[in-house]
PDB file of C-alpha atoms in Angstrom:
ATOM      1  CA  MET P   1      13.929 -35.868  69.954  1.00 40.00           C
ATOM      2  CA  LYS P   2      10.610 -35.974  68.116  1.00 40.00           C
ATOM      3  CA  LYS P   3      11.106 -32.338  67.002  1.00 40.00           C
ATOM      4  CA  ARG P   4      14.579 -33.150  65.605  1.00 43.00           C
ATOM      5  CA  ILE P   5      13.149 -36.027  63.516  1.00 43.00           C
ATOM      6  CA  ILE P   6      10.428 -33.774  62.080  1.00 40.00           C
ATOM      7  CA  VAL P   7      12.967 -31.058  61.171  1.00 37.00           C
ATOM      8  CA  LEU P   8      15.231 -33.657  59.526  1.00 39.00           C
ATOM      9  CA  MET P   9      12.356 -35.056  57.451  1.00 43.00           C
ATOM     10  CA  LEU P  10      11.305 -31.595  56.273  1.00 41.00           C
ATOM     11  CA  SER P  11      14.902 -30.790  55.218  1.00 46.00           C
ATOM     12  CA  LEU P  12      15.134 -34.011  53.198  1.00 39.00           C
ATOM     13  CA  ALA P  13      11.811 -33.215  51.445  1.00 43.00           C
ATOM     14  CA  VAL P  14      13.052 -29.740  50.419  1.00 36.00           C
ATOM     15  CA  MET P  15      16.324 -31.175  49.021  1.00 42.00           C
ATOM     16  CA  VAL P  16      14.455 -33.805  46.971  1.00 36.00           C
ATOM     17  CA  THR P  17      12.204 -31.108  45.495  1.00 41.00           C
ATOM     18  CA  ILE P  18      15.186 -28.916  44.548  1.00 37.00           C
ATOM     19  CA  PHE P  19      17.152 -31.729  42.862  1.00 37.00           C
ATOM     20  CA  THR P  20      14.062 -32.993  41.049  1.00 42.00           C
ATOM     21  CA  GLY P  21      13.385 -29.523  39.665  1.00 43.00           C
ATOM     22  CA  CYS P  22      16.993 -29.101  38.543  1.00 40.00           C
ATOM     23  CA  GLY P  23      16.905 -32.444  36.804  1.00 40.00           C
ATOM     24  CA  LYS P  24      13.956 -31.570  34.558  1.00 38.00           C
ATOM     25  CA  LYS P  25      14.776 -30.405  31.019  1.00 36.00           C
ATOM     26  CA  ASP P  26      13.003 -27.437  29.389  1.00 36.00           C
ATOM     27  CA  ASN P  27      11.818 -28.797  26.041  1.00 37.00           C
ATOM     28  CA  THR P  28      10.390 -25.421  24.884  1.00 35.00           C
ATOM     29  CA  LEU P  29      12.188 -24.283  21.726  1.00 35.00           C
ATOM     30  CA  PRO P  30      13.260 -20.627  21.500  1.00 39.00           C
ATOM     31  CA  ILE P  31      11.116 -18.439  19.203  1.00 33.00           C
ATOM     32  CA  ASP P  32      12.858 -17.086  16.109  1.00 37.00           C
ATOM     33  CA  GLU P  33      11.391 -13.584  15.925  1.00 34.00           C
ATOM     34  CA  SER P  34      13.280 -12.870  12.714  1.00 37.00           C
ATOM     35  CA  LYS P  35      10.962 -15.143  10.743  1.00 39.00           C
ATOM     36  CA  PRO P  36       7.788 -13.508   9.356  1.00 45.00           C
ATOM     37  CA  THR P  37       4.508 -14.848  10.672  1.00 47.00           C
ATOM     38  CA  SER P  38       1.779 -15.806   8.240  1.00 53.00           C
ATOM     39  CA  ASN P  39      -1.429 -17.770   8.128  1.00 56.00           C
ATOM     40  CA  THR P  40      -0.588 -19.139   4.692  1.00 58.00           C
ATOM     41  CA  THR P  41       1.634 -22.220   4.409  1.00 51.00           C
ATOM     42  CA  THR P  42       3.553 -23.440   1.357  1.00 48.00           C
ATOM     43  CA  GLU P  43       1.057 -26.288   0.985  1.00 46.00           C
ATOM     44  CA  GLU P  44      -1.800 -23.804   0.757  1.00 46.00           C
ATOM     45  CA  VAL P  45       0.023 -21.841  -1.927  1.00 52.00           C
ATOM     46  CA  LYS P  46       0.537 -25.016  -3.949  1.00 57.00           C
ATOM     47  CA  GLY P  47      -3.059 -26.112  -4.203  1.00 65.00           C
ATOM     48  CA  ASN P  48      -5.457 -24.914  -1.541  1.00 89.00           C
ATOM     49  CA  LEU P  49      -6.022 -21.315  -2.587  1.00 97.00           C
ATOM     50  CA  VAL P  50      -9.445 -20.074  -3.624  1.00 98.00           C
ATOM     51  CA  ASP P  51      -9.820 -19.263  -7.331  1.00 98.00           C
ATOM     52  CA  GLY P  52     -10.246 -15.608  -8.202  1.00 98.00           C
ATOM     53  CA  ILE P  53      -8.578 -12.213  -8.496  1.00 98.00           C
ATOM     54  CA  TYR P  54      -6.989 -10.596  -5.437  1.00 98.00           C
ATOM     55  CA  LEU P  55      -5.668  -7.049  -5.079  1.00 98.00           C
ATOM     56  CA  VAL P  56      -3.697  -5.081  -2.498  1.00 98.00           C
ATOM     57  CA  LYS P  57      -3.031  -1.338  -2.721  1.00 98.00           C
ATOM     58  CA  MET P  58      -0.797   0.210  -0.070  1.00 98.00           C
ATOM     59  CA  PRO P  59      -1.099   3.828   1.183  1.00 98.00           C
ATOM     60  CA  VAL P  60       0.500   6.668  -0.763  1.00 98.00           C
ATOM     61  CA  SER P  61       3.900   7.515   0.726  1.00 97.00           C
ATOM     62  CA  ASP P  62       5.276  10.962   1.518  1.00 94.00           C
ATOM     63  CA  HIS P  63       7.192  10.692  -1.767  1.00 94.00           C
ATOM     64  CA  GLY P  64       3.942  10.482  -3.725  1.00 96.00           C
ATOM     65  CA  ASN P  65       4.153   6.837  -4.797  1.00 97.00           C
ATOM     66  CA  TYR P  66       2.873   3.491  -3.545  1.00 98.00           C
ATOM     67  CA  PRO P  67       2.813  -0.258  -4.321  1.00 98.00           C
ATOM     68  CA  MET P  68      -0.164  -2.091  -5.772  1.00 98.00           C
ATOM     69  CA  ALA P  69      -0.304  -5.732  -6.865  1.00 98.00           C
ATOM     70  CA  LYS P  70      -2.790  -8.176  -8.320  1.00 98.00           C
ATOM     71  CA  LEU P  71      -2.774 -11.952  -7.867  1.00 98.00           C
ATOM     72  CA  GLU P  72      -4.747 -14.427  -9.972  1.00 98.00           C
ATOM     73  CA  VAL P  73      -5.498 -17.939  -8.702  1.00 98.00           C
ATOM     74  CA  LYS P  74      -6.806 -20.778 -10.886  1.00 97.00           C
ATOM     75  CA  ASP P  75      -7.430 -24.406  -9.939  1.00 96.00           C
ATOM     76  CA  GLY P  76      -6.257 -23.655  -6.424  1.00 97.00           C
ATOM     77  CA  GLU P  77      -2.810 -22.438  -7.487  1.00 96.00           C
ATOM     78  CA  VAL P  78      -1.176 -19.112  -8.289  1.00 97.00           C
ATOM     79  CA  LEU P  79      -1.549 -18.298 -11.970  1.00 98.00           C
ATOM     80  CA  SER P  80       0.138 -14.883 -12.024  1.00 98.00           C
ATOM     81  CA  LEU P  81       1.317 -11.957  -9.930  1.00 98.00           C
ATOM     82  CA  ASP P  82       1.678  -8.386 -11.128  1.00 98.00           C
ATOM     83  CA  TYR P  83       3.420  -6.061  -8.650  1.00 98.00           C
ATOM     84  CA  ASN P  84       4.112  -2.440  -9.516  1.00 98.00           C
ATOM     85  CA  GLU P  85       4.676   0.908  -7.863  1.00 98.00           C
ATOM     86  CA  TYR P  86       2.566   3.868  -8.973  1.00 98.00           C
ATOM     87  CA  LEU P  87       2.867   7.665  -9.066  1.00 98.00           C
ATOM     88  CA  ALA P  88      -0.051   9.316  -7.280  1.00 98.00           C
ATOM     89  CA  ASP P  89      -0.193  12.429  -9.436  1.00 96.00           C
ATOM     90  CA  SER P  90      -0.506  10.537 -12.734  1.00 97.00           C
ATOM     91  CA  GLY P  91      -1.511   7.003 -11.787  1.00 98.00           C
ATOM     92  CA  GLU P  92       1.198   5.617 -14.038  1.00 98.00           C
ATOM     93  CA  ALA P  93       3.326   2.648 -13.024  1.00 98.00           C
ATOM     94  CA  LYS P  94       6.979   3.540 -12.561  1.00 98.00           C
ATOM     95  CA  SER P  95       8.908   3.239 -15.813  1.00 97.00           C
ATOM     96  CA  GLU P  96      12.028   4.554 -17.512  1.00 96.00           C
ATOM     97  CA  SER P  97      10.022   7.495 -18.862  1.00 96.00           C
ATOM     98  CA  ASN P  98       8.779   8.762 -15.492  1.00 96.00           C
ATOM     99  CA  TYR P  99      11.185   7.365 -12.887  1.00 96.00           C
ATOM    100  CA  SER P 100      14.936   7.890 -12.812  1.00 93.00           C
ATOM    101  CA  TYR P 101      16.001   5.181 -10.311  1.00 92.00           C
ATOM    102  CA  ALA P 102      16.919   2.331 -12.661  1.00 93.00           C
ATOM    103  CA  ASP P 103      17.823  -0.116  -9.872  1.00 92.00           C
ATOM    104  CA  GLY P 104      14.322   0.181  -8.451  1.00 94.00           C
ATOM    105  CA  LEU P 105      12.751  -0.686 -11.796  1.00 96.00           C
ATOM    106  CA  ALA P 106      15.136  -3.631 -12.224  1.00 95.00           C
ATOM    107  CA  VAL P 107      14.229  -5.011  -8.777  1.00 96.00           C
ATOM    108  CA  ILE P 108      10.497  -4.880  -9.530  1.00 97.00           C
ATOM    109  CA  LYS P 109      11.006  -6.697 -12.823  1.00 97.00           C
ATOM    110  CA  ASP P 110      13.287  -9.334 -11.277  1.00 97.00           C
ATOM    111  CA  LEU P 111      11.052 -10.098  -8.288  1.00 97.00           C
ATOM    112  CA  ASN P 112       7.962 -10.394 -10.480  1.00 98.00           C
ATOM    113  CA  ALA P 113       9.825 -12.812 -12.750  1.00 98.00           C
ATOM    114  CA  GLN P 114      11.136 -14.920  -9.855  1.00 97.00           C
ATOM    115  CA  PHE P 115       7.770 -15.287  -8.183  1.00 98.00           C
ATOM    116  CA  ASN P 116       5.882 -16.020 -11.402  1.00 98.00           C
ATOM    117  CA  ASP P 117       8.445 -18.690 -12.248  1.00 97.00           C
ATOM    118  CA  LYS P 118       8.420 -20.511  -8.877  1.00 95.00           C
ATOM    119  CA  LYS P 119       4.955 -19.463  -7.573  1.00 96.00           C
ATOM    120  CA  ASP P 120       6.461 -19.587  -4.078  1.00 96.00           C
ATOM    121  CA  LEU P 121       7.431 -16.530  -2.044  1.00 97.00           C
ATOM    122  CA  ALA P 122       9.686 -18.628   0.206  1.00 96.00           C
ATOM    123  CA  VAL P 123      12.109 -19.397  -2.633  1.00 96.00           C
ATOM    124  CA  VAL P 124      12.345 -15.869  -4.070  1.00 96.00           C
ATOM    125  CA  ASP P 125      16.005 -14.866  -3.732  1.00 96.00           C
ATOM    126  CA  PHE P 126      15.808 -11.281  -2.484  1.00 95.00           C
ATOM    127  CA  ASP P 127      19.564 -11.167  -1.910  1.00 92.00           C
ATOM    128  CA  ALA P 128      20.188 -11.830  -5.593  1.00 89.00           C
ATOM    129  CA  VAL P 129      18.946  -8.360  -6.509  1.00 87.00           C
ATOM    130  CA  SER P 130      20.877  -5.361  -5.256  1.00 85.00           C
ATOM    131  CA  GLY P 131      19.559  -1.981  -4.184  1.00 84.00           C
ATOM    132  CA  ALA P 132      15.958  -0.817  -3.673  1.00 88.00           C
ATOM    133  CA  THR P 133      15.713  -2.281  -0.171  1.00 93.00           C
ATOM    134  CA  HIS P 134      12.373  -0.597   0.433  1.00 94.00           C
ATOM    135  CA  THR P 135      10.920  -2.066  -2.774  1.00 95.00           C
ATOM    136  CA  LYS P 136      12.061  -5.570  -1.797  1.00 96.00           C
ATOM    137  CA  GLY P 137      10.399  -5.197   1.570  1.00 96.00           C
ATOM    138  CA  SER P 138       7.188  -3.906  -0.003  1.00 97.00           C
ATOM    139  CA  PHE P 139       7.124  -6.741  -2.528  1.00 98.00           C
ATOM    140  CA  LYS P 140       7.443  -9.351   0.210  1.00 97.00           C
ATOM    141  CA  GLU P 141       4.782  -7.705   2.388  1.00 98.00           C
ATOM    142  CA  VAL P 142       2.253  -7.133  -0.411  1.00 98.00           C
ATOM    143  CA  THR P 143       2.691 -10.589  -1.924  1.00 98.00           C
ATOM    144  CA  GLN P 144       2.199 -12.252   1.457  1.00 98.00           C
ATOM    145  CA  MET P 145      -0.950 -10.188   2.005  1.00 98.00           C
ATOM    146  CA  LEU P 146      -2.285 -11.384  -1.347  1.00 98.00           C
ATOM    147  CA  LEU P 147      -1.552 -15.024  -0.523  1.00 98.00           C
ATOM    148  CA  ASP P 148      -3.319 -14.647   2.818  1.00 98.00           C
ATOM    149  CA  LYS P 149      -6.357 -13.181   1.050  1.00 98.00           C
ATOM    150  CA  ALA P 150      -6.336 -16.041  -1.468  1.00 98.00           C
ATOM    151  CA  ALA P 151      -6.179 -18.603   1.327  1.00 98.00           C
ATOM    152  CA  LYS P 152      -9.291 -17.032   2.885  1.00 97.00           C
ATOM    153  CA  GLY P 153     -11.092 -16.472  -0.420  1.00 98.00           C
ATOM    154  CA  GLU P 154     -11.259 -12.685  -0.002  1.00 98.00           C
ATOM    155  CA  VAL P 155     -11.812 -12.136  -3.733  1.00 98.00           C
ATOM    156  CA  TYR P 156     -11.456  -8.592  -5.075  1.00 98.00           C
ATOM    157  CA  THR P 157     -14.444  -6.774  -6.591  1.00 96.00           C
ATOM    158  CA  LYS P 158     -13.928  -3.750  -8.824  1.00 96.00           C
ATOM    159  CA  LEU P 159     -15.672  -0.523  -7.870  1.00 95.00           C
ATOM    160  CA  TYR P 160     -14.985   1.535 -11.007  1.00 98.00           C
ATOM    161  CA  LYS P 161     -14.503   0.976 -14.729  1.00 98.00           C
ATOM    162  CA  ASP P 162     -10.915   1.419 -15.883  1.00 98.00           C
ATOM    163  CA  GLY P 163     -10.029   4.598 -17.744  1.00 98.00           C
ATOM    164  CA  VAL P 164      -9.067   8.261 -17.405  1.00 98.00           C
ATOM    165  CA  TYR P 165     -11.891  10.556 -16.280  1.00 98.00           C
ATOM    166  CA  GLU P 166     -11.823  14.351 -16.466  1.00 98.00           C
ATOM    167  CA  SER P 167     -13.805  17.222 -15.014  1.00 98.00           C
ATOM    168  CA  LYS P 168     -13.552  21.022 -15.066  1.00 98.00           C
ATOM    169  CA  ALA P 169     -15.042  23.694 -12.867  1.00 98.00           C
ATOM    170  CA  LYS P 170     -18.015  25.472 -14.428  1.00 96.00           C
ATOM    171  CA  GLU P 171     -16.410  28.874 -13.986  1.00 96.00           C
ATOM    172  CA  PRO P 172     -13.025  30.276 -12.914  1.00 96.00           C
ATOM    173  CA  SER P 173     -12.202  31.553  -9.438  1.00 94.00           C
ATOM    174  CA  HIS P 174     -10.052  34.674  -9.155  1.00 92.00           C
ATOM    175  CA  GLY P 175      -8.676  34.143 -12.654  1.00 95.00           C
ATOM    176  CA  TRP P 176      -7.989  30.397 -12.311  1.00 97.00           C
ATOM    177  CA  LEU P 177     -10.022  27.478 -13.665  1.00 98.00           C
ATOM    178  CA  SER P 178      -9.766  24.172 -11.791  1.00 98.00           C
ATOM    179  CA  GLU P 179      -9.628  20.815 -13.581  1.00 98.00           C
ATOM    180  CA  VAL P 180      -8.871  17.238 -12.637  1.00 98.00           C
ATOM    181  CA  LYS P 181      -7.909  13.953 -14.273  1.00 98.00           C
ATOM    182  CA  VAL P 182      -8.595  10.723 -12.406  1.00 98.00           C
ATOM    183  CA  ARG P 183      -6.978   7.496 -13.572  1.00 98.00           C
ATOM    184  CA  VAL P 184      -8.613   4.176 -12.688  1.00 98.00           C
ATOM    185  CA  GLN P 185      -6.844   0.835 -13.096  1.00 98.00           C
ATOM    186  CA  ASP P 186      -8.139  -2.562 -12.003  1.00 98.00           C
ATOM    187  CA  GLY P 187     -11.123  -0.768 -10.498  1.00 98.00           C
ATOM    188  CA  GLN P 188      -8.897   1.335  -8.231  1.00 98.00           C
ATOM    189  CA  ILE P 189      -8.229   5.069  -8.258  1.00 98.00           C
ATOM    190  CA  VAL P 190      -4.499   5.074  -8.961  1.00 98.00           C
ATOM    191  CA  GLY P 191      -3.846   8.721  -9.803  1.00 98.00           C
ATOM    192  CA  ILE P 192      -5.327  12.190  -9.376  1.00 98.00           C
ATOM    193  CA  ASN P 193      -3.932  15.152 -11.297  1.00 98.00           C
ATOM    194  CA  TYR P 194      -5.492  18.406 -10.104  1.00 98.00           C
ATOM    195  CA  VAL P 195      -4.406  21.757 -11.544  1.00 98.00           C
ATOM    196  CA  GLU P 196      -5.629  25.337 -11.759  1.00 98.00           C
ATOM    197  CA  VAL P 197      -5.126  27.069 -15.102  1.00 98.00           C
ATOM    198  CA  ALA P 198      -4.930  30.842 -15.660  1.00 98.00           C
ATOM    199  CA  VAL P 199      -7.789  32.108 -17.832  1.00 97.00           C
ATOM    200  CA  GLU P 200      -6.275  35.552 -18.408  1.00 96.00           C
ATOM    201  CA  ASP P 201      -2.991  37.411 -18.374  1.00 95.00           C
ATOM    202  CA  ALA P 202      -1.987  38.957 -15.049  1.00 92.00           C
ATOM    203  CA  ASP P 203       1.154  40.069 -13.227  1.00 89.00           C
ATOM    204  CA  GLY P 204       3.726  37.339 -13.857  1.00 89.00           C
ATOM    205  CA  VAL P 205       1.058  35.019 -15.255  1.00 96.00           C
ATOM    206  CA  LYS P 206      -0.008  34.303 -18.814  1.00 96.00           C
ATOM    207  CA  LYS P 207      -3.260  32.769 -19.946  1.00 97.00           C
ATOM    208  CA  GLY P 208      -2.857  28.981 -19.926  1.00 97.00           C
ATOM    209  CA  ASP P 209      -0.209  28.912 -17.173  1.00 98.00           C
ATOM    210  CA  ILE P 210      -0.666  26.350 -14.410  1.00 98.00           C
ATOM    211  CA  LYS P 211      -0.728  27.719 -10.871  1.00 97.00           C
ATOM    212  CA  SER P 212       2.532  26.929  -9.048  1.00 96.00           C
ATOM    213  CA  THR P 213       4.781  28.220  -6.298  1.00 95.00           C
ATOM    214  CA  ASP P 214       6.578  30.227  -8.990  1.00 95.00           C
ATOM    215  CA  ASN P 215       3.559  32.324  -9.923  1.00 95.00           C
ATOM    216  CA  TYR P 216       1.375  32.170  -6.813  1.00 95.00           C
ATOM    217  CA  SER P 217       2.468  33.403  -3.399  1.00 92.00           C
ATOM    218  CA  TYR P 218      -0.055  31.610  -1.161  1.00 92.00           C
ATOM    219  CA  ALA P 219       1.554  28.275  -0.222  1.00 94.00           C
ATOM    220  CA  ALA P 220      -1.392  26.497   1.455  1.00 94.00           C
ATOM    221  CA  PRO P 221      -3.000  25.098  -1.741  1.00 95.00           C
ATOM    222  CA  PHE P 222       0.207  23.291  -2.658  1.00 96.00           C
ATOM    223  CA  GLU P 223       0.139  21.496   0.686  1.00 95.00           C
ATOM    224  CA  VAL P 224      -3.566  20.692   0.504  1.00 96.00           C
ATOM    225  CA  ILE P 225      -3.513  19.260  -3.040  1.00 97.00           C
ATOM    226  CA  PRO P 226      -1.220  16.240  -2.330  1.00 97.00           C
ATOM    227  CA  ALA P 227      -2.887  15.656   1.048  1.00 96.00           C
ATOM    228  CA  VAL P 228      -6.378  15.375  -0.486  1.00 97.00           C
ATOM    229  CA  GLN P 229      -4.963  13.380  -3.390  1.00 98.00           C
ATOM    230  CA  LYS P 230      -3.520  10.835  -0.947  1.00 97.00           C
ATOM    231  CA  LEU P 231      -6.770  10.576   1.028  1.00 97.00           C
ATOM    232  CA  ILE P 232      -8.881   9.868  -2.051  1.00 98.00           C
ATOM    233  CA  ILE P 233      -6.442   7.326  -3.535  1.00 98.00           C
ATOM    234  CA  ASP P 234      -6.017   5.487  -0.225  1.00 98.00           C
ATOM    235  CA  ASN P 235      -9.788   5.480   0.329  1.00 97.00           C
ATOM    236  CA  ASN P 236     -10.534   4.621  -3.329  1.00 98.00           C
ATOM    237  CA  GLY P 237     -13.177   7.345  -3.360  1.00 97.00           C
ATOM    238  CA  THR P 238     -14.444  10.425  -1.582  1.00 96.00           C
ATOM    239  CA  GLU P 239     -16.878   8.827   0.861  1.00 94.00           C
ATOM    240  CA  ASN P 240     -16.166   9.143   4.590  1.00 91.00           C
ATOM    241  CA  LEU P 241     -12.903  11.022   4.137  1.00 93.00           C
ATOM    242  CA  ASN P 242     -11.194  12.129   7.338  1.00 91.00           C
ATOM    243  CA  LEU P 243     -10.391  15.758   6.541  1.00 92.00           C
ATOM    244  CA  ASP P 244      -9.567  16.824  10.088  1.00 88.00           C
ATOM    245  CA  GLY P 245      -5.847  16.942   9.441  1.00 86.00           C
ATOM    246  CA  ILE P 246      -6.142  19.113   6.320  1.00 90.00           C
ATOM    247  CA  THR P 247      -6.305  22.798   7.193  1.00 86.00           C
ATOM    248  CA  GLY P 248      -6.111  25.919   5.058  1.00 86.00           C
ATOM    249  CA  ALA P 249      -7.159  26.381   1.438  1.00 90.00           C
ATOM    250  CA  THR P 250     -10.637  25.053   2.157  1.00 92.00           C
ATOM    251  CA  ASN P 251     -11.887  26.138  -1.262  1.00 94.00           C
ATOM    252  CA  THR P 252      -9.141  24.144  -2.972  1.00 95.00           C
ATOM    253  CA  ARG P 253      -9.911  21.080  -0.849  1.00 96.00           C
ATOM    254  CA  ASN P 254     -13.627  21.222  -1.572  1.00 95.00           C
ATOM    255  CA  THR P 255     -13.078  21.841  -5.281  1.00 97.00           C
ATOM    256  CA  ILE P 256     -10.849  18.783  -5.644  1.00 97.00           C
ATOM    257  CA  ILE P 257     -13.431  16.546  -3.979  1.00 97.00           C
ATOM    258  CA  GLU P 258     -16.273  18.012  -6.052  1.00 97.00           C
ATOM    259  CA  LEU P 259     -14.433  17.578  -9.359  1.00 98.00           C
ATOM    260  CA  VAL P 260     -13.296  14.045  -8.524  1.00 98.00           C
ATOM    261  CA  ASN P 261     -16.904  13.112  -7.783  1.00 98.00           C
ATOM    262  CA  GLU P 262     -18.019  14.553 -11.095  1.00 98.00           C
ATOM    263  CA  ALA P 263     -15.234  12.772 -12.975  1.00 98.00           C
ATOM    264  CA  LEU P 264     -16.030   9.412 -11.376  1.00 97.00           C
ATOM    265  CA  SER P 265     -19.766   9.698 -12.029  1.00 96.00           C
ATOM    266  CA  SER P 266     -19.219   8.068 -15.430  1.00 94.00           C
ATOM    267  CA  ALA P 267     -16.840   5.415 -14.057  1.00 97.00           C
ATOM    268  CA  LYS P 268     -19.440   3.399 -12.172  1.00 89.00           C
TER     269      LYS P 268
END
């Protein structure tokens, strides 16, 4: 009898626990993973940013271009934003004279205008501009990075003086003379144009011709040139470059780095 009472009491305890658990409501709201996360709130953008100049330069893409933007903050608020996309071989911002995709240029202009008018990334209407999906994504990402930097006071300091700097090899190598032009904007290396120029007539080559796949059969230099160009632009200099992934045409690689160093010696 006593055992039956104990069993009955235990059964009732289990049932109470089950019903009590079922009756509780889960007040945890589902997470909307589609919304971007950021440390910078709208309130911070409207008055709690640190005064100064901020800059973000993204890595050079496989297409040889990349975004770079500058944000200026005054009295705790955004004063201006200048977002552009640059060509690594010249350092020029994309324009009608050097870039054929008109929709891409229109999107850059429109997004800059919208943000500078409202000073609020949350109200920029990305759907209002058609095409250039990649550019819209880059604009949003870069601008948010700038706002995060401004919230933390990570002010940008220039490393070089703006300008175009040139250097030439002291003597030719196998009939070709190497030369480089380095463009600096806002203290950043934005373009590197390296070429090798024929110093004498030869088979299929005239003096003054630029070495290319049309007049030079060894392909490795034309793979090394953009790879080194990207490394230096991304690194904003030649210090501590990771050259492990660049094989072949070692002389070309070393010459580019040497000439860039010489060119930048007057930019500091």
